[in-house]
PDB file of C-alpha atoms in Angstrom:
ATOM      1  CA  SER A   1     150.401 156.912 113.845  1.00 79.00           C
ATOM      2  CA  ALA A   2     150.883 158.137 117.314  1.00 87.00           C
ATOM      3  CA  VAL A   3     149.050 158.333 120.532  1.00 92.00           C
ATOM      4  CA  ILE A   4     149.678 161.496 122.618  1.00 95.00           C
ATOM      5  CA  SER A   5     148.764 162.080 125.879  1.00 96.00           C
ATOM      6  CA  GLN A   6     148.810 165.676 127.452  1.00 97.00           C
ATOM      7  CA  LYS A   7     148.381 166.804 131.252  1.00 96.00           C
ATOM      8  CA  PRO A   8     146.746 168.565 132.572  1.00 97.00           C
ATOM      9  CA  SER A   9     143.665 168.324 130.402  1.00 95.00           C
ATOM     10  CA  ARG A  10     142.402 171.603 131.880  1.00 96.00           C
ATOM     11  CA  ASP A  11     143.257 173.921 134.571  1.00 97.00           C
ATOM     12  CA  ILE A  12     142.267 177.456 135.966  1.00 97.00           C
ATOM     13  CA  CYS A  13     145.288 179.401 137.066  1.00 96.00           C
ATOM     14  CA  GLN A  14     145.642 182.701 138.917  1.00 97.00           C
ATOM     15  CA  ARG A  15     147.284 185.784 137.159  1.00 97.00           C
ATOM     16  CA  GLY A  16     150.989 185.876 137.538  1.00 97.00           C
ATOM     17  CA  THR A  17     151.529 182.294 137.998  1.00 97.00           C
ATOM     18  CA  SER A  18     153.225 179.520 135.931  1.00 97.00           C
ATOM     19  CA  LEU A  19     151.885 176.114 134.705  1.00 97.00           C
ATOM     20  CA  THR A  20     153.767 173.577 132.808  1.00 98.00           C
ATOM     21  CA  ILE A  21     152.092 171.111 130.434  1.00 98.00           C
ATOM     22  CA  GLN A  22     153.321 167.832 129.672  1.00 98.00           C
ATOM     23  CA  CYS A  23     153.122 165.886 126.449  1.00 97.00           C
ATOM     24  CA  GLN A  24     154.163 162.169 126.144  1.00 97.00           C
ATOM     25  CA  VAL A  25     153.991 160.188 122.897  1.00 96.00           C
ATOM     26  CA  ASP A  26     153.910 156.263 122.648  1.00 94.00           C
ATOM     27  CA  SER A  27     156.550 156.231 120.205  1.00 91.00           C
ATOM     28  CA  GLN A  28     159.702 158.057 119.167  1.00 90.00           C
ATOM     29  CA  VAL A  29     159.177 160.977 116.681  1.00 89.00           C
ATOM     30  CA  THR A  30     161.551 163.375 115.504  1.00 86.00           C
ATOM     31  CA  MET A  31     159.288 166.495 115.067  1.00 88.00           C
ATOM     32  CA  MET A  32     157.283 167.575 117.819  1.00 93.00           C
ATOM     33  CA  PHE A  33     155.340 171.188 117.993  1.00 94.00           C
ATOM     34  CA  TRP A  34     153.338 173.313 120.409  1.00 97.00           C
ATOM     35  CA  TYR A  35     150.282 175.261 119.331  1.00 96.00           C
ATOM     36  CA  ARG A  36     148.080 177.624 121.009  1.00 96.00           C
ATOM     37  CA  GLN A  37     144.341 178.021 120.109  1.00 95.00           C
ATOM     38  CA  GLN A  38     142.689 181.083 121.530  1.00 93.00           C
ATOM     39  CA  PRO A  39     138.983 180.833 121.904  1.00 89.00           C
ATOM     40  CA  GLY A  40     137.060 180.662 118.833  1.00 86.00           C
ATOM     41  CA  GLN A  41     140.404 180.762 116.789  1.00 89.00           C
ATOM     42  CA  SER A  42     142.431 178.665 114.504  1.00 90.00           C
ATOM     43  CA  LEU A  43     145.813 177.073 115.640  1.00 93.00           C
ATOM     44  CA  THR A  44     149.033 179.174 115.875  1.00 94.00           C
ATOM     45  CA  LEU A  45     152.258 177.552 116.191  1.00 93.00           C
ATOM     46  CA  ILE A  46     154.058 178.429 119.132  1.00 96.00           C
ATOM     47  CA  ALA A  47     157.536 176.508 118.544  1.00 95.00           C
ATOM     48  CA  THR A  48     159.207 173.394 117.408  1.00 93.00           C
ATOM     49  CA  ALA A  49     160.419 171.355 120.377  1.00 94.00           C
ATOM     50  CA  ASN A  50     164.047 170.156 119.503  1.00 87.00           C
ATOM     51  CA  GLN A  51     165.567 167.338 121.370  1.00 88.00           C
ATOM     52  CA  GLY A  52     168.551 168.054 123.169  1.00 84.00           C
ATOM     53  CA  SER A  53     168.730 171.798 122.041  1.00 85.00           C
ATOM     54  CA  GLU A  54     166.711 174.769 122.680  1.00 89.00           C
ATOM     55  CA  ALA A  55     163.328 175.143 120.889  1.00 93.00           C
ATOM     56  CA  THR A  56     162.677 176.914 117.707  1.00 93.00           C
ATOM     57  CA  TYR A  57     160.241 179.790 118.440  1.00 95.00           C
ATOM     58  CA  GLU A  58     157.771 181.495 115.848  1.00 93.00           C
ATOM     59  CA  SER A  59     157.529 185.099 115.552  1.00 92.00           C
ATOM     60  CA  GLY A  60     155.622 186.659 118.504  1.00 94.00           C
ATOM     61  CA  PHE A  61     156.672 183.861 120.868  1.00 96.00           C
ATOM     62  CA  VAL A  62     159.785 184.080 123.289  1.00 96.00           C
ATOM     63  CA  ILE A  63     161.487 181.579 125.405  1.00 96.00           C
ATOM     64  CA  ASP A  64     160.973 183.586 128.485  1.00 97.00           C
ATOM     65  CA  LYS A  65     157.240 183.209 128.207  1.00 97.00           C
ATOM     66  CA  PHE A  66     156.844 179.703 126.879  1.00 98.00           C
ATOM     67  CA  PRO A  67     160.095 177.908 127.998  1.00 97.00           C
ATOM     68  CA  ILE A  68     160.007 174.319 126.292  1.00 97.00           C
ATOM     69  CA  SER A  69     161.860 171.173 127.125  1.00 95.00           C
ATOM     70  CA  ARG A  70     162.260 168.183 125.272  1.00 95.00           C
ATOM     71  CA  PRO A  71     164.792 165.714 126.939  1.00 93.00           C
ATOM     72  CA  ASN A  72     164.008 162.816 124.741  1.00 93.00           C
ATOM     73  CA  LEU A  73     162.182 161.752 121.612  1.00 92.00           C
ATOM     74  CA  THR A  74     158.813 160.988 123.465  1.00 94.00           C
ATOM     75  CA  PHE A  75     158.468 163.681 125.827  1.00 96.00           C
ATOM     76  CA  SER A  76     158.102 167.472 125.908  1.00 97.00           C
ATOM     77  CA  THR A  77     156.883 170.193 128.208  1.00 97.00           C
ATOM     78  CA  LEU A  78     155.548 173.564 127.558  1.00 98.00           C
ATOM     79  CA  THR A  79     155.432 176.286 130.556  1.00 98.00           C
ATOM     80  CA  VAL A  80     153.224 179.247 130.293  1.00 98.00           C
ATOM     81  CA  SER A  81     155.097 181.889 132.528  1.00 98.00           C
ATOM     82  CA  ASN A  82     153.665 184.815 134.419  1.00 97.00           C
ATOM     83  CA  MET A  83     150.124 184.286 132.929  1.00 97.00           C
ATOM     84  CA  SER A  84     147.577 186.839 132.303  1.00 97.00           C
ATOM     85  CA  PRO A  85     143.916 186.338 131.143  1.00 96.00           C
ATOM     86  CA  GLU A  86     145.278 186.743 127.442  1.00 96.00           C
ATOM     87  CA  ASP A  87     147.005 183.398 127.865  1.00 97.00           C
ATOM     88  CA  SER A  88     143.469 181.730 128.290  1.00 97.00           C
ATOM     89  CA  SER A  89     143.840 179.239 125.469  1.00 96.00           C
ATOM     90  CA  ILE A  90     143.915 175.581 124.287  1.00 96.00           C
ATOM     91  CA  TYR A  91     147.543 174.596 124.191  1.00 97.00           C
ATOM     92  CA  LEU A  92     148.028 171.537 121.748  1.00 96.00           C
ATOM     93  CA  CYS A  93     151.238 169.202 121.425  1.00 96.00           C
ATOM     94  CA  SER A  94     151.458 167.680 118.044  1.00 95.00           C
ATOM     95  CA  VAL A  95     154.011 165.262 116.383  1.00 93.00           C
ATOM     96  CA  LEU A  96     154.858 164.809 112.697  1.00 87.00           C
ATOM     97  CA  THR A  97     155.034 161.220 111.577  1.00 79.00           C
ATOM     98  CA  GLY A  98     156.795 160.583 108.205  1.00 69.00           C
ATOM     99  CA  ALA A  99     158.680 163.036 106.079  1.00 64.00           C
ATOM    100  CA  ALA A 100     157.381 166.679 105.609  1.00 56.00           C
ATOM    101  CA  THR A 101     156.401 165.842 102.171  1.00 58.00           C
ATOM    102  CA  TYR A 102     153.723 163.133 103.162  1.00 68.00           C
ATOM    103  CA  GLY A 103     153.617 163.208 106.746  1.00 79.00           C
ATOM    104  CA  GLU A 104     150.519 163.742 108.792  1.00 85.00           C
ATOM    105  CA  LEU A 105     150.231 165.630 112.304  1.00 88.00           C
ATOM    106  CA  PHE A 106     148.822 163.878 115.165  1.00 91.00           C
ATOM    107  CA  PHE A 107     147.569 165.902 118.284  1.00 93.00           C
ATOM    108  CA  GLY A 108     146.862 165.416 121.875  1.00 92.00           C
ATOM    109  CA  GLU A 109     143.613 166.327 123.276  1.00 93.00           C
ATOM    110  CA  GLY A 110     144.790 169.636 124.317  1.00 95.00           C
ATOM    111  CA  SER A 111     145.251 171.487 127.789  1.00 96.00           C
ATOM    112  CA  ARG A 112     142.514 173.979 128.289  1.00 96.00           C
ATOM    113  CA  LEU A 113     143.830 176.938 130.392  1.00 97.00           C
ATOM    114  CA  THR A 114     141.624 179.535 131.922  1.00 97.00           C
ATOM    115  CA  VAL A 115     143.470 182.386 133.575  1.00 97.00           C
ATOM    116  CA  LEU A 116     141.628 184.696 136.198  1.00 96.00           C
TER     117      LEU A 116
ATOM    118  CA  SER B   1     150.632 186.475 108.262  1.00 51.00           C
ATOM    119  CA  GLN B   2     150.995 183.339 106.271  1.00 57.00           C
ATOM    120  CA  GLN B   3     147.827 181.928 107.740  1.00 66.00           C
ATOM    121  CA  GLY B   4     145.440 180.555 104.997  1.00 76.00           C
ATOM    122  CA  GLU B   5     142.007 181.489 104.679  1.00 85.00           C
ATOM    123  CA  GLU B   6     138.883 179.436 104.800  1.00 88.00           C
ATOM    124  CA  ASP B   7     135.337 180.060 103.707  1.00 89.00           C
ATOM    125  CA  PRO B   8     132.798 179.959 104.645  1.00 93.00           C
ATOM    126  CA  GLN B   9     133.472 180.725 108.344  1.00 93.00           C
ATOM    127  CA  ALA B  10     130.346 178.957 109.239  1.00 95.00           C
ATOM    128  CA  LEU B  11     128.047 176.627 107.390  1.00 96.00           C
ATOM    129  CA  SER B  12     124.816 175.011 108.454  1.00 97.00           C
ATOM    130  CA  ILE B  13     123.159 172.300 106.555  1.00 96.00           C
ATOM    131  CA  GLN B  14     120.650 169.461 106.806  1.00 97.00           C
ATOM    132  CA  GLU B  15     121.501 165.957 107.401  1.00 97.00           C
ATOM    133  CA  GLY B  16     121.980 164.184 103.860  1.00 97.00           C
ATOM    134  CA  GLU B  17     123.042 167.396 102.334  1.00 97.00           C
ATOM    135  CA  ASN B  18     126.573 167.963 101.020  1.00 97.00           C
ATOM    136  CA  ALA B  19     129.036 170.405 102.545  1.00 97.00           C
ATOM    137  CA  THR B  20     131.731 172.220 100.805  1.00 97.00           C
ATOM    138  CA  MET B  21     134.409 174.325 102.351  1.00 97.00           C
ATOM    139  CA  ASN B  22     137.326 176.056 100.722  1.00 96.00           C
ATOM    140  CA  CYS B  23     140.855 177.037 101.786  1.00 95.00           C
ATOM    141  CA  SER B  24     143.196 179.348 100.131  1.00 95.00           C
ATOM    142  CA  TYR B  25     146.712 179.751 100.949  1.00 92.00           C
ATOM    143  CA  LYS B  26     149.785 181.934 100.207  1.00 89.00           C
ATOM    144  CA  THR B  27     152.930 180.044  99.564  1.00 87.00           C
ATOM    145  CA  SER B  28     154.274 177.184  97.616  1.00 87.00           C
ATOM    146  CA  ILE B  29     153.345 173.863  99.209  1.00 88.00           C
ATOM    147  CA  ASN B  30     154.598 170.212  99.283  1.00 87.00           C
ATOM    148  CA  ASN B  31     151.155 168.886 100.504  1.00 89.00           C
ATOM    149  CA  LEU B  32     147.811 170.273 102.103  1.00 92.00           C
ATOM    150  CA  GLN B  33     145.979 168.564 104.771  1.00 93.00           C
ATOM    151  CA  TRP B  34     142.579 168.825 106.217  1.00 96.00           C
ATOM    152  CA  TYR B  35     141.775 168.143 110.059  1.00 96.00           C
ATOM    153  CA  ARG B  36     138.507 167.943 112.003  1.00 96.00           C
ATOM    154  CA  GLN B  37     138.111 169.351 115.555  1.00 95.00           C
ATOM    155  CA  ASN B  38     135.144 168.452 117.563  1.00 92.00           C
ATOM    156  CA  SER B  39     134.242 170.884 120.456  1.00 83.00           C
ATOM    157  CA  GLY B  40     137.662 172.217 121.188  1.00 69.00           C
ATOM    158  CA  ARG B  41     139.312 168.919 121.494  1.00 80.00           C
ATOM    159  CA  GLY B  42     142.591 167.780 119.641  1.00 86.00           C
ATOM    160  CA  LEU B  43     142.514 167.715 115.901  1.00 92.00           C
ATOM    161  CA  VAL B  44     142.061 164.448 114.021  1.00 93.00           C
ATOM    162  CA  HIS B  45     143.638 163.997 110.591  1.00 92.00           C
ATOM    163  CA  LEU B  46     141.207 163.540 107.650  1.00 95.00           C
ATOM    164  CA  ILE B  47     143.176 163.565 104.352  1.00 94.00           C
ATOM    165  CA  LEU B  48     146.377 164.599 103.028  1.00 92.00           C
ATOM    166  CA  ILE B  49     146.943 165.580  99.437  1.00 94.00           C
ATOM    167  CA  ARG B  50     150.301 166.200  97.772  1.00 91.00           C
ATOM    168  CA  SER B  51     151.243 169.214  95.497  1.00 92.00           C
ATOM    169  CA  ASN B  52     151.183 166.974  92.489  1.00 94.00           C
ATOM    170  CA  GLU B  53     147.673 165.590  93.048  1.00 96.00           C
ATOM    171  CA  ARG B  54     144.613 167.368  91.908  1.00 97.00           C
ATOM    172  CA  GLU B  55     141.925 165.258  93.564  1.00 98.00           C
ATOM    173  CA  LYS B  56     141.669 162.742  96.285  1.00 97.00           C
ATOM    174  CA  HIS B  57     138.815 160.674  97.916  1.00 96.00           C
ATOM    175  CA  SER B  58     138.629 158.926 101.436  1.00 95.00           C
ATOM    176  CA  GLY B  59     135.024 157.571 102.165  1.00 96.00           C
ATOM    177  CA  ARG B  60     132.642 160.486 102.131  1.00 97.00           C
ATOM    178  CA  LEU B  61     135.353 163.072 101.748  1.00 98.00           C
ATOM    179  CA  ARG B  62     136.496 164.489  98.449  1.00 98.00           C
ATOM    180  CA  VAL B  63     139.647 166.981  98.282  1.00 98.00           C
ATOM    181  CA  THR B  64     140.617 168.982  95.417  1.00 98.00           C
ATOM    182  CA  LEU B  65     143.663 171.057  95.087  1.00 97.00           C
ATOM    183  CA  ASP B  66     144.576 173.743  92.381  1.00 97.00           C
ATOM    184  CA  THR B  67     148.255 174.829  93.025  1.00 95.00           C
ATOM    185  CA  SER B  68     147.822 177.556  90.435  1.00 95.00           C
ATOM    186  CA  LYS B  69     145.227 179.267  92.254  1.00 95.00           C
ATOM    187  CA  LYS B  70     146.551 178.241  95.746  1.00 95.00           C
ATOM    188  CA  SER B  71     143.537 176.718  96.756  1.00 96.00           C
ATOM    189  CA  SER B  72     141.556 173.527  97.965  1.00 97.00           C
ATOM    190  CA  SER B  73     138.162 172.153  98.651  1.00 98.00           C
ATOM    191  CA  LEU B  74     136.713 169.573 101.177  1.00 98.00           C
ATOM    192  CA  LEU B  75     133.514 168.233 100.045  1.00 98.00           C
ATOM    193  CA  ILE B  76     131.672 165.999 102.571  1.00 98.00           C
ATOM    194  CA  THR B  77     128.916 164.099 101.011  1.00 97.00           C
ATOM    195  CA  ALA B  78     125.588 162.917 102.540  1.00 97.00           C
ATOM    196  CA  SER B  79     126.497 164.602 105.805  1.00 97.00           C
ATOM    197  CA  ARG B  80     125.628 163.301 109.132  1.00 97.00           C
ATOM    198  CA  ALA B  81     124.860 165.072 112.445  1.00 96.00           C
ATOM    199  CA  ALA B  82     128.208 163.455 113.697  1.00 95.00           C
ATOM    200  CA  ASP B  83     130.005 165.571 111.115  1.00 97.00           C
ATOM    201  CA  THR B  84     129.169 168.658 113.015  1.00 97.00           C
ATOM    202  CA  ALA B  85     132.753 169.925 113.793  1.00 96.00           C
ATOM    203  CA  SER B  86     135.281 172.817 112.742  1.00 95.00           C
ATOM    204  CA  TYR B  87     137.264 171.878 109.871  1.00 96.00           C
ATOM    205  CA  PHE B  88     140.886 173.210 109.272  1.00 96.00           C
ATOM    206  CA  CYS B  89     143.080 173.138 106.281  1.00 95.00           C
ATOM    207  CA  ALA B  90     146.875 172.985 107.040  1.00 93.00           C
ATOM    208  CA  THR B  91     149.854 173.675 104.583  1.00 91.00           C
ATOM    209  CA  ASP B  92     153.424 172.861 105.083  1.00 84.00           C
ATOM    210  CA  ALA B  93     154.638 176.138 103.300  1.00 69.00           C
ATOM    211  CA  GLY B  94     157.604 174.037 101.874  1.00 62.00           C
ATOM    212  CA  THR B  95     158.913 173.388 105.311  1.00 74.00           C
ATOM    213  CA  TYR B  96     158.249 170.703 108.041  1.00 79.00           C
ATOM    214  CA  LYS B  97     155.985 173.432 109.940  1.00 84.00           C
ATOM    215  CA  TYR B  98     152.366 173.361 109.318  1.00 88.00           C
ATOM    216  CA  ILE B  99     150.149 176.586 109.314  1.00 89.00           C
ATOM    217  CA  PHE B 100     146.435 176.211 109.866  1.00 92.00           C
ATOM    218  CA  GLY B 101     143.752 178.007 108.110  1.00 91.00           C
ATOM    219  CA  THR B 102     141.199 180.065 109.781  1.00 90.00           C
ATOM    220  CA  GLY B 103     138.726 177.141 109.883  1.00 93.00           C
ATOM    221  CA  THR B 104     134.955 176.502 108.995  1.00 95.00           C
ATOM    222  CA  ARG B 105     132.513 175.630 111.654  1.00 95.00           C
ATOM    223  CA  LEU B 106     130.090 173.022 110.340  1.00 97.00           C
ATOM    224  CA  LYS B 107     126.708 172.222 111.720  1.00 97.00           C
ATOM    225  CA  VAL B 108     124.543 169.480 110.405  1.00 97.00           C
ATOM    226  CA  LEU B 109     120.937 169.542 111.713  1.00 96.00           C
ATOM    227  CA  ALA B 110     119.435 166.289 112.030  1.00 90.00           C
TER     228      ALA B 110
END
């Protein structure tokens, strides 16, 4: 299992500003992911955070808007840049334990961002 | 979109009744997982079923998988008010990345 801490848990931000979300895991994990959950919607994968290299982004998400860092196997950050009200969402950090064929995802509590 | 579909979108039942929710997906998978989310918080893993399994049980949960139909179902027996949450299926689509379904909002009335 894995325990994931996310900060901040919630924030209210002004249009045009940027916010960095931190994700700390209590053990070393290979795979870390960032998801977005818009109000009332399901989760959408933003990117895979790769340790020591650039993140792998999903279609519709770009590094300039969502820069990600992963300096080691227990920590990652996601920045939401130049925010607009459409970025109001819950952002969730997730890690995969075990192999893809039988691993399960563990999630942080999420960071709820409201952009005014 | 590769996102799976779940139905129903919303389900309201009385305490003690069974709740069934279904998930359909589009690509071949290694495994399918079900998660619960309470009030917009983080997701909690419920159960994982591998592609070579047809049924799995965990407490009051029963999951079935039909890979020929690319579908799965989650049954919660003897539901409780505490089961009120959103439930999501997630598939690995043959890779390490998991794609989540649209979700079912379950409300259990006391």
